[in-house]
Amino acid sequence: MKIDITKAASFVKAGAIEALEPQVKAAQKALEEGTCAGNDFLGWMHLPSSITPEFIAELNATAKVLQENCEAVVVAGIGGSYLGARMVIDALSNTFGWLKPSKTPRILFAGNNIGEDYLSELIDYLKGVKFGVINISKSGTTTETAITFRLLKKMCEDQRGKDEAKKVIVAITDAKKGAARTTADKEGYKSFIIPDNVGGRFSVLTPVGLLPIAVAGYDIAALVKGAQDMEKQCALDVPCAENPAAVYAATRNAIYQSGKKIEIMANYQPKLHNLGEWWKQLYGESEGKDGKGIFPASVDLTTDLHSMGQWIQDGERTIFETVISVEKPNTSLAVPSDAENLDGLNFLAGKRIDEVNKMAELGTQLAHVDGGVPNIKISIEKLDEYNIGQLIYFFEKGCGISGLILGVNPFNQPGVEAYKKNMFALLNKPGYEAESKAIQERLK
Ligand code: PA5
């Protein structure tokens, strides 16, 4: 993985990025020594290097049980309890693989919304399918996930009988607290623990991400190896200029301080759409607080050049762009030659599709820079487990450093409670009587 900030540095005062080095070092030191705000949620810091081959084997053994007994596995979870797995599985999967018969179960995601049609249609689909469930919730009480699990548990038990259902329902939750733990213990489900000191959005390298990724048939040992190598590259004793997470954190903060408040993550591979979704949660939830924080947005290019491209090129100059560039495709396809050349495309005949994509990427970068958009480029060699593992740890470490430079606690999310309180009051949840009364008054 490489980071190139040359087309971003020219947008800030000379030396502005380097001037942040003391803050970067202080942030890294505070993360390492556990002296920063949110220091009870630093379990992600040395998570990759703490994962043992035995633990990977246990995850793979559980994945095998689900693979052998299920045509589909529903991952029930929301926010940090599903975005990481979804991002990795999408990045590694054949885009149209779901249209073909597969040796591994189809992975479906639910519990991340409260759409009645979504859930009805899921249940309808599962009626004819042997399915299992991975129920993921750190708190064990999240409404979206809990409603979904209630529906799926009943359906799985009706389909297979209670005893057989137990074999294909796995819980990933807190060691002691929450309804998901109570249910798992009472029903005797195989379960994995989400460590107390790892927050949801930093949990992809715990069983939260690793089990669904293993069930989908991917090499979680290689994913973890990528993260381990990046953990070393981002260590405290590595000089700032050689530490990609430090470079990223300093650059985006220097740009933010220069007045640009929105960071757009752009990819040129449709498989990376959900990398943007995962990254938005990681950075948005970590930094958007106390009236501060870069707003993280994402676009899929070249697709969105035909929609958002206008705004990026020419709208209010409050944005900067971080491009994820994949150096080599995993397959090979060239533009065919055509004797009649009716479409006038013979100038591309014989060129790889990826060469056209790369010229679109370069042309767009130059155009956006000309249009006043600072550009950070992050390149990975190819889409595989190792490279995605590197990206995961790079973005996590960059986020921790960046949030501390910004002066917030990157590891809490007090803002997400506001909607829950109102929703529970409106639904008359026991314990919310006073809030219920107050909200009814407000709605009069
Ligand atoms: O990052 C976070 O903490 C959140 O996005 C949570 O992951 C999300 O709210 C789901 O919470 P839980 O895992 O407790 O169901």
Tab-separated table of N, CA, C and O in Angstrom, residues 22 53 60 84 163 171 214 223 231 273 304 310 333 372 398 426 438:
chain	number	residue	atom	x	y	z
A	22	PRO	N	4.484	17.234	15.372
A	22	PRO	CA	4.464	17.051	16.830
A	22	PRO	C	3.114	16.545	17.338
A	22	PRO	O	3.053	15.697	18.234
A	53	PRO	N	-2.852	-18.287	15.313
A	53	PRO	CA	-3.299	-19.282	14.328
A	53	PRO	C	-4.412	-20.167	14.898
A	53	PRO	O	-5.325	-20.590	14.174
A	60	ASN	N	-12.329	-20.717	11.392
A	60	ASN	CA	-12.500	-21.482	10.150
A	60	ASN	C	-13.317	-22.755	10.389
A	60	ASN	O	-14.093	-23.173	9.526
A	84	GLY	N	-17.894	-3.880	8.050
A	84	GLY	CA	-16.557	-4.396	7.753
A	84	GLY	C	-16.625	-5.683	6.944
A	84	GLY	O	-15.956	-5.832	5.912
A	163	ASP	N	-33.269	-28.217	17.589
A	163	ASP	CA	-31.928	-28.782	17.797
A	163	ASP	C	-31.010	-28.561	16.608
A	163	ASP	O	-29.844	-28.204	16.758
A	171	ALA	N	-23.662	-16.699	17.562
A	171	ALA	CA	-23.791	-15.355	18.143
A	171	ALA	C	-22.407	-14.735	18.295
A	171	ALA	O	-21.462	-15.409	18.719
A	214	ALA	N	-14.854	-15.602	6.561
A	214	ALA	CA	-14.435	-17.011	6.430
A	214	ALA	C	-15.575	-17.847	5.842
A	214	ALA	O	-15.331	-18.708	4.981
A	223	LEU	N	-5.793	-12.007	5.370
A	223	LEU	CA	-6.342	-10.690	5.728
A	223	LEU	C	-5.648	-10.155	6.983
A	223	LEU	O	-5.194	-9.006	7.042
A	231	GLU	N	0.295	-2.893	10.799
A	231	GLU	CA	0.493	-2.485	12.211
A	231	GLU	C	1.969	-2.108	12.426
A	231	GLU	O	2.274	-1.109	13.077
A	273	HIS	N	-17.348	-0.202	-3.522
A	273	HIS	CA	-18.428	0.678	-3.031
A	273	HIS	C	-18.542	0.611	-1.505
A	273	HIS	O	-18.632	1.627	-0.825
A	304	ASP	N	-20.023	7.778	-11.037
A	304	ASP	CA	-20.560	9.024	-10.483
A	304	ASP	C	-19.958	10.276	-11.119
A	304	ASP	O	-20.378	11.393	-10.801
A	310	GLN	N	-20.017	16.707	-11.791
A	310	GLN	CA	-20.224	18.146	-11.990
A	310	GLN	C	-19.940	18.913	-10.697
A	310	GLN	O	-19.233	19.910	-10.671
A	333	LEU	N	-9.038	-8.437	-19.784
A	333	LEU	CA	-10.024	-8.255	-20.863
A	333	LEU	C	-9.611	-7.035	-21.684
A	333	LEU	O	-9.301	-5.979	-21.126
A	372	GLY	N	-9.478	22.758	-8.247
A	372	GLY	CA	-9.329	23.221	-6.858
A	372	GLY	C	-9.634	22.159	-5.819
A	372	GLY	O	-9.985	22.485	-4.679
A	398	GLY	N	-5.029	5.602	11.055
A	398	GLY	CA	-5.163	6.985	10.593
A	398	GLY	C	-6.297	7.693	11.311
A	398	GLY	O	-6.202	8.871	11.666
A	426	LEU	N	-41.397	7.057	21.476
A	426	LEU	CA	-42.561	6.988	20.565
A	426	LEU	C	-43.173	5.593	20.515
A	426	LEU	O	-44.366	5.437	20.277
A	438	ALA	N	-43.075	13.606	27.306
A	438	ALA	CA	-42.484	14.847	26.792
A	438	ALA	C	-42.588	14.918	25.272
A	438	ALA	O	-42.922	15.967	24.713
